[in-house]
C-alpha positions as protocol buffer text, in pm:
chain_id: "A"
residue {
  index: 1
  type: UNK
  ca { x: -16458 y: -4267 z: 1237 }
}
residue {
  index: 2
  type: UNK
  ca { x: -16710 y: -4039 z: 1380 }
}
residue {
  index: 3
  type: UNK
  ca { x: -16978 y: -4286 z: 1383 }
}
residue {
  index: 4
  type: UNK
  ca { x: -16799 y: -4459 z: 1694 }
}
residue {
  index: 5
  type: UNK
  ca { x: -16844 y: -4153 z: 1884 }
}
residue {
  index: 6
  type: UNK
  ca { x: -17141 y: -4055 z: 1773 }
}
residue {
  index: 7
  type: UNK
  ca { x: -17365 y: -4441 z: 1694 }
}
residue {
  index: 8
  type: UNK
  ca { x: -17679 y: -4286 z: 1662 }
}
residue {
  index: 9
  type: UNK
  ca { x: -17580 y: -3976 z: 1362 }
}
residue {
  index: 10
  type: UNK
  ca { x: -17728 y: -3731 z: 1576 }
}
residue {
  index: 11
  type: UNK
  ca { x: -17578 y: -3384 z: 1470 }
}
residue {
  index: 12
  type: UNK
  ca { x: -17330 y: -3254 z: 1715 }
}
residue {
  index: 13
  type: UNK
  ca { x: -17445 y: -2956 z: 1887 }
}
residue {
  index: 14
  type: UNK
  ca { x: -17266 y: -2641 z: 1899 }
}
residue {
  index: 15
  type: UNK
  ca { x: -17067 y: -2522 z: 2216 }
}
residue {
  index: 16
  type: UNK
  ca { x: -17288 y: -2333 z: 2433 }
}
residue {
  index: 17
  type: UNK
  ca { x: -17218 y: -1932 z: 2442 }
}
residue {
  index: 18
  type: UNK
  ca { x: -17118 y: -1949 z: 2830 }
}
residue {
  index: 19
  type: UNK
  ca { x: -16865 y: -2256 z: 2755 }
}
residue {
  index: 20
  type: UNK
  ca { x: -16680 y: -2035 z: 2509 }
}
residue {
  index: 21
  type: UNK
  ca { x: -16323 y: -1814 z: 2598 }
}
residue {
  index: 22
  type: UNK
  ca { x: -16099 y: -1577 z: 2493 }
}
residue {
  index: 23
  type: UNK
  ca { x: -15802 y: -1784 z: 2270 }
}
residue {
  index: 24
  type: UNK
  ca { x: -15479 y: -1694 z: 2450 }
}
residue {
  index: 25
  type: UNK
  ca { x: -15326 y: -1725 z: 2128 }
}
residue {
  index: 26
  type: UNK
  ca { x: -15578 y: -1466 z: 1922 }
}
residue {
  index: 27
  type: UNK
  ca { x: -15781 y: -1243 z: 2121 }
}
residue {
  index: 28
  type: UNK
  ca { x: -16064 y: -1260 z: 1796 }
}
residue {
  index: 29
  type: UNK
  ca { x: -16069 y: -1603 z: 1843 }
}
residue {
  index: 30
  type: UNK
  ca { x: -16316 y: -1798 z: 2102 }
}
residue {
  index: 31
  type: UNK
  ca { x: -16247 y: -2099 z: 2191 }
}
residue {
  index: 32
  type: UNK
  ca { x: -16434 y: -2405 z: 2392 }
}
residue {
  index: 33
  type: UNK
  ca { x: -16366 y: -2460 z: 2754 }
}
residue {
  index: 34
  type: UNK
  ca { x: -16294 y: -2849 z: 2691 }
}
residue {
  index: 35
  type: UNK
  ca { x: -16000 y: -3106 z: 2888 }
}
residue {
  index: 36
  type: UNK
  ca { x: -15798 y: -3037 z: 2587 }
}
residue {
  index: 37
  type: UNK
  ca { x: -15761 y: -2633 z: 2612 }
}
residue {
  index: 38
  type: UNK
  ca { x: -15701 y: -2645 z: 2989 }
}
residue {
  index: 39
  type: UNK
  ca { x: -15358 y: -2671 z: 2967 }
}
residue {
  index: 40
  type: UNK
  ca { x: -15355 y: -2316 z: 2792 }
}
residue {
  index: 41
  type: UNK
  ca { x: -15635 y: -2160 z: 2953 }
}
residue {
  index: 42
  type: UNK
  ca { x: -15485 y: -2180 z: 3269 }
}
residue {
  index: 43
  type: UNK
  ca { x: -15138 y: -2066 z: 3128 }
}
residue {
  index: 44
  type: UNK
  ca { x: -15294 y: -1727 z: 3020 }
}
residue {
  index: 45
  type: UNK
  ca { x: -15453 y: -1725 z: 3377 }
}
residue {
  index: 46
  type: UNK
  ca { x: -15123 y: -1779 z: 3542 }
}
residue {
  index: 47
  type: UNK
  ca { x: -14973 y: -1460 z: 3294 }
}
residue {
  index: 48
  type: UNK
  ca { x: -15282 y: -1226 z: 3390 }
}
residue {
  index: 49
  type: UNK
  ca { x: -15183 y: -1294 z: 3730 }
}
residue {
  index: 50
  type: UNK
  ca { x: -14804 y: -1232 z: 3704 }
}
residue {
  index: 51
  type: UNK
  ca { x: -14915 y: -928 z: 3488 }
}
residue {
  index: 52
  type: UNK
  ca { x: -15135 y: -772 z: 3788 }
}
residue {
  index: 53
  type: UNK
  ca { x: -14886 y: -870 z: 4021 }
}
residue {
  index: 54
  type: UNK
  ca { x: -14621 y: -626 z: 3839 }
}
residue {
  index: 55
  type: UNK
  ca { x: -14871 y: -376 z: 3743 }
}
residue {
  index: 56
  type: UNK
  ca { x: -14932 y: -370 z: 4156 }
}
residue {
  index: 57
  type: UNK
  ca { x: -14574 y: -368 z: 4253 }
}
residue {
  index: 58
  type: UNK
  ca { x: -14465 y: -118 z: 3946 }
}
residue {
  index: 59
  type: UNK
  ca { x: -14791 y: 147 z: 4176 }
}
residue {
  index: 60
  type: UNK
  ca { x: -14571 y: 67 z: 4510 }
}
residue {
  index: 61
  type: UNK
  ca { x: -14244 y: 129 z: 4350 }
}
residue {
  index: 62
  type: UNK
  ca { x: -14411 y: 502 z: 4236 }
}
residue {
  index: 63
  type: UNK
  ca { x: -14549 y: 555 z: 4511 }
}
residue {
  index: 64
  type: UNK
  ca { x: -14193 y: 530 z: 4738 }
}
residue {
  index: 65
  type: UNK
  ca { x: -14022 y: 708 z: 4452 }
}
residue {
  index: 66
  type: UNK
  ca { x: -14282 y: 1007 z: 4538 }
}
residue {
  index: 67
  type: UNK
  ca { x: -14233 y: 982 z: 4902 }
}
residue {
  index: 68
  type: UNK
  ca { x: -13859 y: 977 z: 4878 }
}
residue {
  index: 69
  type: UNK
  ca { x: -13875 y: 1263 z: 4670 }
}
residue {
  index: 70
  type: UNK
  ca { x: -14068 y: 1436 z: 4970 }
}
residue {
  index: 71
  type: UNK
  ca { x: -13831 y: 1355 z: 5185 }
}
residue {
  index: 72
  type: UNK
  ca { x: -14071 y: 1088 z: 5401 }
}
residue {
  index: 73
  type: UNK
  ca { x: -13921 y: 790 z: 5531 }
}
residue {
  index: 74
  type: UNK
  ca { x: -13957 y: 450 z: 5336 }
}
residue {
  index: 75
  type: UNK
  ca { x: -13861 y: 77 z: 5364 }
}
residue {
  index: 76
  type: UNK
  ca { x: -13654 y: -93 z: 5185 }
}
residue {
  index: 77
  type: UNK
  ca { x: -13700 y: -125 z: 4823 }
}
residue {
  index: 78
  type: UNK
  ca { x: -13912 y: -402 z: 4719 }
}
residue {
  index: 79
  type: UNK
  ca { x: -13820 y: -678 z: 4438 }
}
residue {
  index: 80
  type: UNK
  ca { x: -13998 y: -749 z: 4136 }
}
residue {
  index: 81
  type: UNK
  ca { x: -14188 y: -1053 z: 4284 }
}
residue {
  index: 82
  type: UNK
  ca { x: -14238 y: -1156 z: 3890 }
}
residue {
  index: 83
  type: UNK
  ca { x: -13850 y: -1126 z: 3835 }
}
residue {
  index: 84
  type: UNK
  ca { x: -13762 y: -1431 z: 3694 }
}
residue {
  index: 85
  type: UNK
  ca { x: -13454 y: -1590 z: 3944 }
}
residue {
  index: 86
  type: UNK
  ca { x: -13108 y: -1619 z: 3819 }
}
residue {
  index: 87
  type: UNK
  ca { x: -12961 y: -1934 z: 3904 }
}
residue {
  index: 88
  type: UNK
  ca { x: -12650 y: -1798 z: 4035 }
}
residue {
  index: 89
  type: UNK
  ca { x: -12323 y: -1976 z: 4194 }
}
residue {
  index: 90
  type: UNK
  ca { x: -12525 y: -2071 z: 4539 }
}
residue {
  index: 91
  type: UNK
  ca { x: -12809 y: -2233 z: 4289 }
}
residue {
  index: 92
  type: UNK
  ca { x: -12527 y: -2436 z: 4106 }
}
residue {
  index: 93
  type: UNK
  ca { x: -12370 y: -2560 z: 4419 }
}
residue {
  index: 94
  type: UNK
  ca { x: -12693 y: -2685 z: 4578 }
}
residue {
  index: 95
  type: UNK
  ca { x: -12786 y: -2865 z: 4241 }
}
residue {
  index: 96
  type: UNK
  ca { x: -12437 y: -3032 z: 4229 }
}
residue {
  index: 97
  type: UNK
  ca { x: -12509 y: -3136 z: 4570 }
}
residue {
  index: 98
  type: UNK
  ca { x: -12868 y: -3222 z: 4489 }
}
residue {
  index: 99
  type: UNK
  ca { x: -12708 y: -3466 z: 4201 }
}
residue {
  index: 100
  type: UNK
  ca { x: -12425 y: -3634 z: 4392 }
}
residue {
  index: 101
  type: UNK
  ca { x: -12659 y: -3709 z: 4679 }
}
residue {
  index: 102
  type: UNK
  ca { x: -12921 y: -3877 z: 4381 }
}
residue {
  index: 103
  type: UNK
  ca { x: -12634 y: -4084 z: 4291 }
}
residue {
  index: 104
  type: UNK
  ca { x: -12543 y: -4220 z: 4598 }
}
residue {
  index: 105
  type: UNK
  ca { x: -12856 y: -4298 z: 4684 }
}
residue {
  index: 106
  type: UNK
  ca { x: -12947 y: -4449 z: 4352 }
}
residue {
  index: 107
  type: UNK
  ca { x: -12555 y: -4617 z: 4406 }
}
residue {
  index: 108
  type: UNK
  ca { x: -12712 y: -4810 z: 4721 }
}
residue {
  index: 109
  type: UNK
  ca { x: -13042 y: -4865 z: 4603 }
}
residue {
  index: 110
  type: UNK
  ca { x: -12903 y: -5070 z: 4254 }
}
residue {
  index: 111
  type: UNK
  ca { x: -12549 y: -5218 z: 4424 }
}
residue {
  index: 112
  type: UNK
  ca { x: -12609 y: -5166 z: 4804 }
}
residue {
  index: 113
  type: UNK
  ca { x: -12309 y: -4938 z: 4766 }
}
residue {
  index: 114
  type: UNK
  ca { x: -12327 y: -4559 z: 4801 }
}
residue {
  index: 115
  type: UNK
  ca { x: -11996 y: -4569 z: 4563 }
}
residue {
  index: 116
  type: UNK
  ca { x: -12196 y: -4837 z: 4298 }
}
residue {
  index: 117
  type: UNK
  ca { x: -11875 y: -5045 z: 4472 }
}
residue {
  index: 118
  type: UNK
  ca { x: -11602 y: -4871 z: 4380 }
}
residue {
  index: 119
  type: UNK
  ca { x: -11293 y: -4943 z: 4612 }
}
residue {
  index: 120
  type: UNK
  ca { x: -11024 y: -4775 z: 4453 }
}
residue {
  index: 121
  type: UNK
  ca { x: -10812 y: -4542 z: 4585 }
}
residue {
  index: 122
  type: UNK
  ca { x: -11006 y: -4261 z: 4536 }
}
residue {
  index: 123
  type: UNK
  ca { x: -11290 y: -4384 z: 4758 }
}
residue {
  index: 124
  type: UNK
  ca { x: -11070 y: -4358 z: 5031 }
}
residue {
  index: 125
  type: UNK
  ca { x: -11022 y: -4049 z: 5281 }
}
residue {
  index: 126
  type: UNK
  ca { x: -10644 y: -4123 z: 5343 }
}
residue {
  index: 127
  type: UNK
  ca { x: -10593 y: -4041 z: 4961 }
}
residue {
  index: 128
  type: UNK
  ca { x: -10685 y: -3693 z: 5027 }
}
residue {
  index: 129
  type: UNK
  ca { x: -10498 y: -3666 z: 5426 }
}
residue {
  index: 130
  type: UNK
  ca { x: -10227 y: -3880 z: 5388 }
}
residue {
  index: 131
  type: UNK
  ca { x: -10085 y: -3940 z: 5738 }
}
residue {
  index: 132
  type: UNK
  ca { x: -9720 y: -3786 z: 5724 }
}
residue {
  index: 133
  type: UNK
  ca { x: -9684 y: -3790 z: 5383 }
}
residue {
  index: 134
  type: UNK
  ca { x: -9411 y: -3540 z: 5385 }
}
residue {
  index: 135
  type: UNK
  ca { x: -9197 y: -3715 z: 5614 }
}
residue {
  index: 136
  type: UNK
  ca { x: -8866 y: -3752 z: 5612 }
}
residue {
  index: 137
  type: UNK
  ca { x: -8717 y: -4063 z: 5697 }
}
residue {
  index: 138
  type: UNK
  ca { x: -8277 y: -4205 z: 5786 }
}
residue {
  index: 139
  type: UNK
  ca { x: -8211 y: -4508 z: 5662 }
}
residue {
  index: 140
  type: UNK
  ca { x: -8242 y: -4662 z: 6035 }
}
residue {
  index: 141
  type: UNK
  ca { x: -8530 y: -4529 z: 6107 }
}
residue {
  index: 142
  type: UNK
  ca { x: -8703 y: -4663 z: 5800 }
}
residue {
  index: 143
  type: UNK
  ca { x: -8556 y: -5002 z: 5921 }
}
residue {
  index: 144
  type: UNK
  ca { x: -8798 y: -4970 z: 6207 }
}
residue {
  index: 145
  type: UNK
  ca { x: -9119 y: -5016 z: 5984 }
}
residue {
  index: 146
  type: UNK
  ca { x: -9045 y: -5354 z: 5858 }
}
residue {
  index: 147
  type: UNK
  ca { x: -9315 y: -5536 z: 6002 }
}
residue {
  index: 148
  type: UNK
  ca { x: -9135 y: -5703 z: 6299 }
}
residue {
  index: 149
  type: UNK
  ca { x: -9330 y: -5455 z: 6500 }
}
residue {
  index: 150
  type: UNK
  ca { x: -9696 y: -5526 z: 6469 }
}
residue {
  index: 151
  type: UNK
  ca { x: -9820 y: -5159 z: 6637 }
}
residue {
  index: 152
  type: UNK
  ca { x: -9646 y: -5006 z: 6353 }
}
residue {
  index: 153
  type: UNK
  ca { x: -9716 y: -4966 z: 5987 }
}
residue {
  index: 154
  type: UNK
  ca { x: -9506 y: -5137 z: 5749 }
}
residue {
  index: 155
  type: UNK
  ca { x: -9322 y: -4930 z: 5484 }
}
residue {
  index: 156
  type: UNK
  ca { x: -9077 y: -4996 z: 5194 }
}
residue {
  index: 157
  type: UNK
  ca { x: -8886 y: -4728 z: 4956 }
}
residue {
  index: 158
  type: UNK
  ca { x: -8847 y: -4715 z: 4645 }
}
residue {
  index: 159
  type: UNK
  ca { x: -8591 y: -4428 z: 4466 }
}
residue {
  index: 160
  type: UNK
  ca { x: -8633 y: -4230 z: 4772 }
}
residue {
  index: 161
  type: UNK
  ca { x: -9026 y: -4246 z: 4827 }
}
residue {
  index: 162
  type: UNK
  ca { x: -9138 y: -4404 z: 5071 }
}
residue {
  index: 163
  type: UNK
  ca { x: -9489 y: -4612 z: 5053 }
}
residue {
  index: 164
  type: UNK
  ca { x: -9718 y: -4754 z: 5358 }
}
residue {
  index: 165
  type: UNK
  ca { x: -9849 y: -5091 z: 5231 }
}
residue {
  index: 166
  type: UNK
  ca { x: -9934 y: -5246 z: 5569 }
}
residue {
  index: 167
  type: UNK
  ca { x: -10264 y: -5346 z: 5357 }
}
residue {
  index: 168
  type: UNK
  ca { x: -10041 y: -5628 z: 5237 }
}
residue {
  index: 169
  type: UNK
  ca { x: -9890 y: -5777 z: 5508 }
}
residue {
  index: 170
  type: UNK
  ca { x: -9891 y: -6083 z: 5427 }
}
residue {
  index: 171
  type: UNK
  ca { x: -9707 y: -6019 z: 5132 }
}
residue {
  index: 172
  type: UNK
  ca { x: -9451 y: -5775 z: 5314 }
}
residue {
  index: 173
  type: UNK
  ca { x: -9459 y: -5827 z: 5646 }
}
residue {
  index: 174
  type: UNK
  ca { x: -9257 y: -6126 z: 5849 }
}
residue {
  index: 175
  type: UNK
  ca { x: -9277 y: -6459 z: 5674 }
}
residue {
  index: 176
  type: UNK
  ca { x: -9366 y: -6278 z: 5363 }
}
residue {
  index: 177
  type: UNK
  ca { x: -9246 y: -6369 z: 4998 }
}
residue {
  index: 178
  type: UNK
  ca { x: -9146 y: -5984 z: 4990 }
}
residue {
  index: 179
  type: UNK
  ca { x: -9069 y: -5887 z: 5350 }
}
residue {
  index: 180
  type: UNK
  ca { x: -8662 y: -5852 z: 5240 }
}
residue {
  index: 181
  type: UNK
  ca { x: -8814 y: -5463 z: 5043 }
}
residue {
  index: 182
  type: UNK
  ca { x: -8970 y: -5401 z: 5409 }
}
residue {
  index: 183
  type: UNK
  ca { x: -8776 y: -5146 z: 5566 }
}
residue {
  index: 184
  type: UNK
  ca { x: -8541 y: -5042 z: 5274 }
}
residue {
  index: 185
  type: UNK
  ca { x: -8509 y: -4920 z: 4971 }
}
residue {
  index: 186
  type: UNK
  ca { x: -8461 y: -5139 z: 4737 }
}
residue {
  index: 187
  type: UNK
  ca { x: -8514 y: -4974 z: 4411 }
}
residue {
  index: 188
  type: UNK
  ca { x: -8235 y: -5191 z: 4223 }
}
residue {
  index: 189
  type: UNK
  ca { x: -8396 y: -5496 z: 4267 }
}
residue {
  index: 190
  type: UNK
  ca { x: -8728 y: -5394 z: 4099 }
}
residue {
  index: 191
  type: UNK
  ca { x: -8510 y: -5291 z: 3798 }
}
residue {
  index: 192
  type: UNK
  ca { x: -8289 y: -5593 z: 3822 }
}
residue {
  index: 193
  type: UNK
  ca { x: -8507 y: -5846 z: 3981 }
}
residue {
  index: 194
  type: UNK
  ca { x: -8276 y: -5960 z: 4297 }
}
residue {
  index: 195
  type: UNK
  ca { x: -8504 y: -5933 z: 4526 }
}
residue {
  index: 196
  type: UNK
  ca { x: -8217 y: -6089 z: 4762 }
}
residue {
  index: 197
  type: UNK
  ca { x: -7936 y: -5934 z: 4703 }
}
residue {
  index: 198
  type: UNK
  ca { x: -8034 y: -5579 z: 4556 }
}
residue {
  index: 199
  type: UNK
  ca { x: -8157 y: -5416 z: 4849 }
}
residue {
  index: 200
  type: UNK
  ca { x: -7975 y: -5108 z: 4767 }
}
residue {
  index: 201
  type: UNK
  ca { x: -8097 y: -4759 z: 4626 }
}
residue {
  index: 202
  type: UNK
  ca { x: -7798 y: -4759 z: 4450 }
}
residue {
  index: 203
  type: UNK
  ca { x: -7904 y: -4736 z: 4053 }
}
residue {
  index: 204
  type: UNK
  ca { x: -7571 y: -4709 z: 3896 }
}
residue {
  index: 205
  type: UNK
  ca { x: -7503 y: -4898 z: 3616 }
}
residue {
  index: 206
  type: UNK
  ca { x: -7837 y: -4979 z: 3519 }
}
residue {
  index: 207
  type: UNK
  ca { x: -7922 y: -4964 z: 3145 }
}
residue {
  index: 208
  type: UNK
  ca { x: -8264 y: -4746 z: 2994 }
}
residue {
  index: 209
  type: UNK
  ca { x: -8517 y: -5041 z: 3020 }
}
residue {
  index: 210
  type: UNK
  ca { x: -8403 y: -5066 z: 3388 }
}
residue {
  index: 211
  type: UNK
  ca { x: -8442 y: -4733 z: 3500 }
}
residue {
  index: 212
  type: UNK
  ca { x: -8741 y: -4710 z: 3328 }
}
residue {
  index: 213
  type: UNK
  ca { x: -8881 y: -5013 z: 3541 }
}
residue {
  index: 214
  type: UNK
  ca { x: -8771 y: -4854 z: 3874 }
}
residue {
  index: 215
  type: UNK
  ca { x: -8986 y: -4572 z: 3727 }
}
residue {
  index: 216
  type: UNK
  ca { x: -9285 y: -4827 z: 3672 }
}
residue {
  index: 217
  type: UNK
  ca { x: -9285 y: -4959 z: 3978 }
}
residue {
  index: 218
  type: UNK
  ca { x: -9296 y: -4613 z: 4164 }
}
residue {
  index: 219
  type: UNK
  ca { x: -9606 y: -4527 z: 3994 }
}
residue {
  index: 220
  type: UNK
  ca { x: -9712 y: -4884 z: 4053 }
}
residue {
  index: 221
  type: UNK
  ca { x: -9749 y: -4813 z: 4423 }
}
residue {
  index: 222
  type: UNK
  ca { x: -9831 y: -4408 z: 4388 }
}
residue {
  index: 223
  type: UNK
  ca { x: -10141 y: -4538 z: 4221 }
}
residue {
  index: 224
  type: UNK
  ca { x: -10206 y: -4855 z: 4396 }
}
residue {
  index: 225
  type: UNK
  ca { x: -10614 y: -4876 z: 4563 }
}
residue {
  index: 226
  type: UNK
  ca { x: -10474 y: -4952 z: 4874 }
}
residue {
  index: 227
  type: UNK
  ca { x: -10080 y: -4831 z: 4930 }
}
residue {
  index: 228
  type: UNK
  ca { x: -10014 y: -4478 z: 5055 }
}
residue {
  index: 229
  type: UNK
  ca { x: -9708 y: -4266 z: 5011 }
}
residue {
  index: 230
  type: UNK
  ca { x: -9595 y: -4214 z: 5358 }
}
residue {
  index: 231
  type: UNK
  ca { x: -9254 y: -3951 z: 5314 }
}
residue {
  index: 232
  type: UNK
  ca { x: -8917 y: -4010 z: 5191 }
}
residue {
  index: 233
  type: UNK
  ca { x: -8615 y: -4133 z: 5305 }
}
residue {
  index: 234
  type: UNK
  ca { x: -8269 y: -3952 z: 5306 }
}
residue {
  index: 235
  type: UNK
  ca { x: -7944 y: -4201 z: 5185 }
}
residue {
  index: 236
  type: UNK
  ca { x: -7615 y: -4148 z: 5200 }
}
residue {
  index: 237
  type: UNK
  ca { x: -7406 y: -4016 z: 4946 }
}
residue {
  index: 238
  type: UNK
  ca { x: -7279 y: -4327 z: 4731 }
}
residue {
  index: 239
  type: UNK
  ca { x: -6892 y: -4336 z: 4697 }
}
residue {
  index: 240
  type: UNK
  ca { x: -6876 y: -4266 z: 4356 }
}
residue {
  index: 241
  type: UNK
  ca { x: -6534 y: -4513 z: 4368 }
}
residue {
  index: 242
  type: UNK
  ca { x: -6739 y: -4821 z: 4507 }
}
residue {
  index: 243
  type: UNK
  ca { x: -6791 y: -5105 z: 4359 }
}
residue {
  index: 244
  type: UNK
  ca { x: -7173 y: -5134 z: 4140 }
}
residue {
  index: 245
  type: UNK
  ca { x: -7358 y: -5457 z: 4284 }
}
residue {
  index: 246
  type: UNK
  ca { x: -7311 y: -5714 z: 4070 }
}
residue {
  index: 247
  type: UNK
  ca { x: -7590 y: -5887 z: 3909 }
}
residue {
  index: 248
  type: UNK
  ca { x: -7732 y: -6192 z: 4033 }
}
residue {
  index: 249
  type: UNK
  ca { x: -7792 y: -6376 z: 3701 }
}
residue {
  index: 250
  type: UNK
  ca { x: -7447 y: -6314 z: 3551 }
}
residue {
  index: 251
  type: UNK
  ca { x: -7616 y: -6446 z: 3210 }
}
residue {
  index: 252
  type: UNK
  ca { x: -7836 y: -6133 z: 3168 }
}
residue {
  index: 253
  type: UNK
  ca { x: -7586 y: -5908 z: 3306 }
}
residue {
  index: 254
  type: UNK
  ca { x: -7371 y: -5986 z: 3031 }
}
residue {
  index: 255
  type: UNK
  ca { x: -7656 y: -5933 z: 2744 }
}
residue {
  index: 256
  type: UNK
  ca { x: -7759 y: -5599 z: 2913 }
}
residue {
  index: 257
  type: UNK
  ca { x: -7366 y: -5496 z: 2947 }
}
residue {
  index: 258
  type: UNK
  ca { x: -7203 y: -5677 z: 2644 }
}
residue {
  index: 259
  type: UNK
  ca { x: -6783 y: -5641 z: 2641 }
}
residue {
  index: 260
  type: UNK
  ca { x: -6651 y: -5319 z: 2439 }
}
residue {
  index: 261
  type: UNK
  ca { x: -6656 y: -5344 z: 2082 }
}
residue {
  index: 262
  type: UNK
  ca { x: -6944 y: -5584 z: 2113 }
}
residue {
  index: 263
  type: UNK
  ca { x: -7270 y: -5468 z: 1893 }
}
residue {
  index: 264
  type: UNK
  ca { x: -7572 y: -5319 z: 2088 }
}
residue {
  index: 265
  type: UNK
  ca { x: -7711 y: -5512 z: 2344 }
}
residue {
  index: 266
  type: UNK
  ca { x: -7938 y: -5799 z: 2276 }
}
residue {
  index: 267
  type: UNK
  ca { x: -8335 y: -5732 z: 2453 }
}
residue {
  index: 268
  type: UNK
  ca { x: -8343 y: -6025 z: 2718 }
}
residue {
  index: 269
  type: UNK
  ca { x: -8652 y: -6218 z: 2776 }
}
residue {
  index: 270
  type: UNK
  ca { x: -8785 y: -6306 z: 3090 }
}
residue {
  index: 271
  type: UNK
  ca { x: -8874 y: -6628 z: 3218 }
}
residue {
  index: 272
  type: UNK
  ca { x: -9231 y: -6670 z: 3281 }
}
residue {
  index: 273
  type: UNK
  ca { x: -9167 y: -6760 z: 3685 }
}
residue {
  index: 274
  type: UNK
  ca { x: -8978 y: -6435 z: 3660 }
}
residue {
  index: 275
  type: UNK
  ca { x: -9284 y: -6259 z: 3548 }
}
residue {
  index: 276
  type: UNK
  ca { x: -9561 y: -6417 z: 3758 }
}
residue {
  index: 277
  type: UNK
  ca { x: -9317 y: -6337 z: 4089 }
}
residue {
  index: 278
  type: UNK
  ca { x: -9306 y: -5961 z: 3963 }
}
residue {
  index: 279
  type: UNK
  ca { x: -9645 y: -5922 z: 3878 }
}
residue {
  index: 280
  type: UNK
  ca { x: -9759 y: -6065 z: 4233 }
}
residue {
  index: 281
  type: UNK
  ca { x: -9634 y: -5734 z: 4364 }
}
């Protein structure tokens, strides 16, 4: 297709003598001066120049090695200024920080959210300085944070942990479908469901699946967005002579406790308003 570059079929002339370098690749080789060969020509420029840059600091460094060895005073020894850089620890930080800060910004730019709206827990400094988390709470004390008082927060306990949810107060606090676990710990009636009469941390009695949903519902609100544990609270000792709570469906206490010398006990099913009340927690 050479005739659209050249319409006329005049015969290309050859590059002219003072156009023509050195081929960084092949020192017999000459080679045109043209937009295409920039890009190396002016690599092998930028090498000749690191190379007499060297060459220059390799004459200072003799020349302070002979005037140390005369005993005359010197400065401080110079660096290569050709060294290539190691990246180093300080290097990685900044480019983490350099990256993280490119997020965020691209975060607000696409969502108008530096977190590209994330709200979980995790996004939230009181994850990482809880207020009081290691506090320990009496039984009456915890009573306190039930929500009656508005200036304070509102706390409930579960197996001996105690969580802030004053997030949900509407849920928890006074007038609340849940305010009776304000203020207590009532880890029986997650296992058992009676929300009512279960306000007890007393777990005797309670079969596998049970304890295993008091166990749920502790990591439920360890891991919840916007609950925070807040301490724990200190019971007293249950009499072990006392009598358990009994359940308040006596229907499913009986299929999760069946008589002696009854086969093993049948799984019971819960009803869907059961369910939906549970899950709204």
């Amino acid at each position: 297709m050479s005739w659209i570059w050249n319409p006329n079929g005049d015969t290309p002339k050859p590059p002219v003598e003072d156009n023509l370098v050195q081929d960084p690749s092949d020192p017999n080789r000459m080679v045109s001066r043209k937009a295409a060969n920039q890009p190396f020509l002016a690599h092998r420029q930028y090498r000749e120049r690191l190379e007499q840059e060297h060459q220059a600091w390799l004459q200072r460094k003799r020349e302070r090695e002979e005037k140390l060895a005369k005993g005359e005073k010197v400065g401080p020894e110079e660096e290569d200024p050709t060294a290539e850089q190691e990246v180093g620890l300080l290097g990685l930080l900044k480019f983490i920080v350099y990256l993280l800060l490119a997020v965020l910004i691209a975060g607000k730019f696409f969502t108008g959210s530096f977190l590209w709206e994330y709200e979980g827990k995790w996004a939230r400094l009181k994850t990482y300085w809880p207020e009081s988390s290691g506090r320990l709470f009496s039984e009456t004390y915890l009573a306190t944070f039930d929500g009656t008082d508005s200036t304070k927060p509102l706390y409930l306990a579960i197996d001996g942990d105690v969580f802030d949810v004053s997030s949900n107060r509407r849920t928890y606090g006074p007038g609340g479908p849940y305010h009776h676990m304000a203020g207590v710990d009532a880890a029986r009636s997650f296992a058992t469901g009676c929300f009512a009469t279960h306000r007890t941390h007393d777990l005797r009695g309670l079969t596998e699946d049970e304890l295993r949903g008091v166990e749920h519902w502790k990591t439920f609100f360890t891991d919840h967005k916007t609950y925070f544990k807040a301490g724990k609270v200190q019971h007293h000792p249950i009499d072990p002579s006392s009598p358990i709570p009994k359940h308040c469906d006596p229907k499913r206490e009986q299929k999760s406790h069946p008589p002696a010398g009854d086969t093993d006990p049948v799984p019971h099913s819960k009803s869907s308003s059961e369910r939906s009340t549970r899950e709204e927690l």
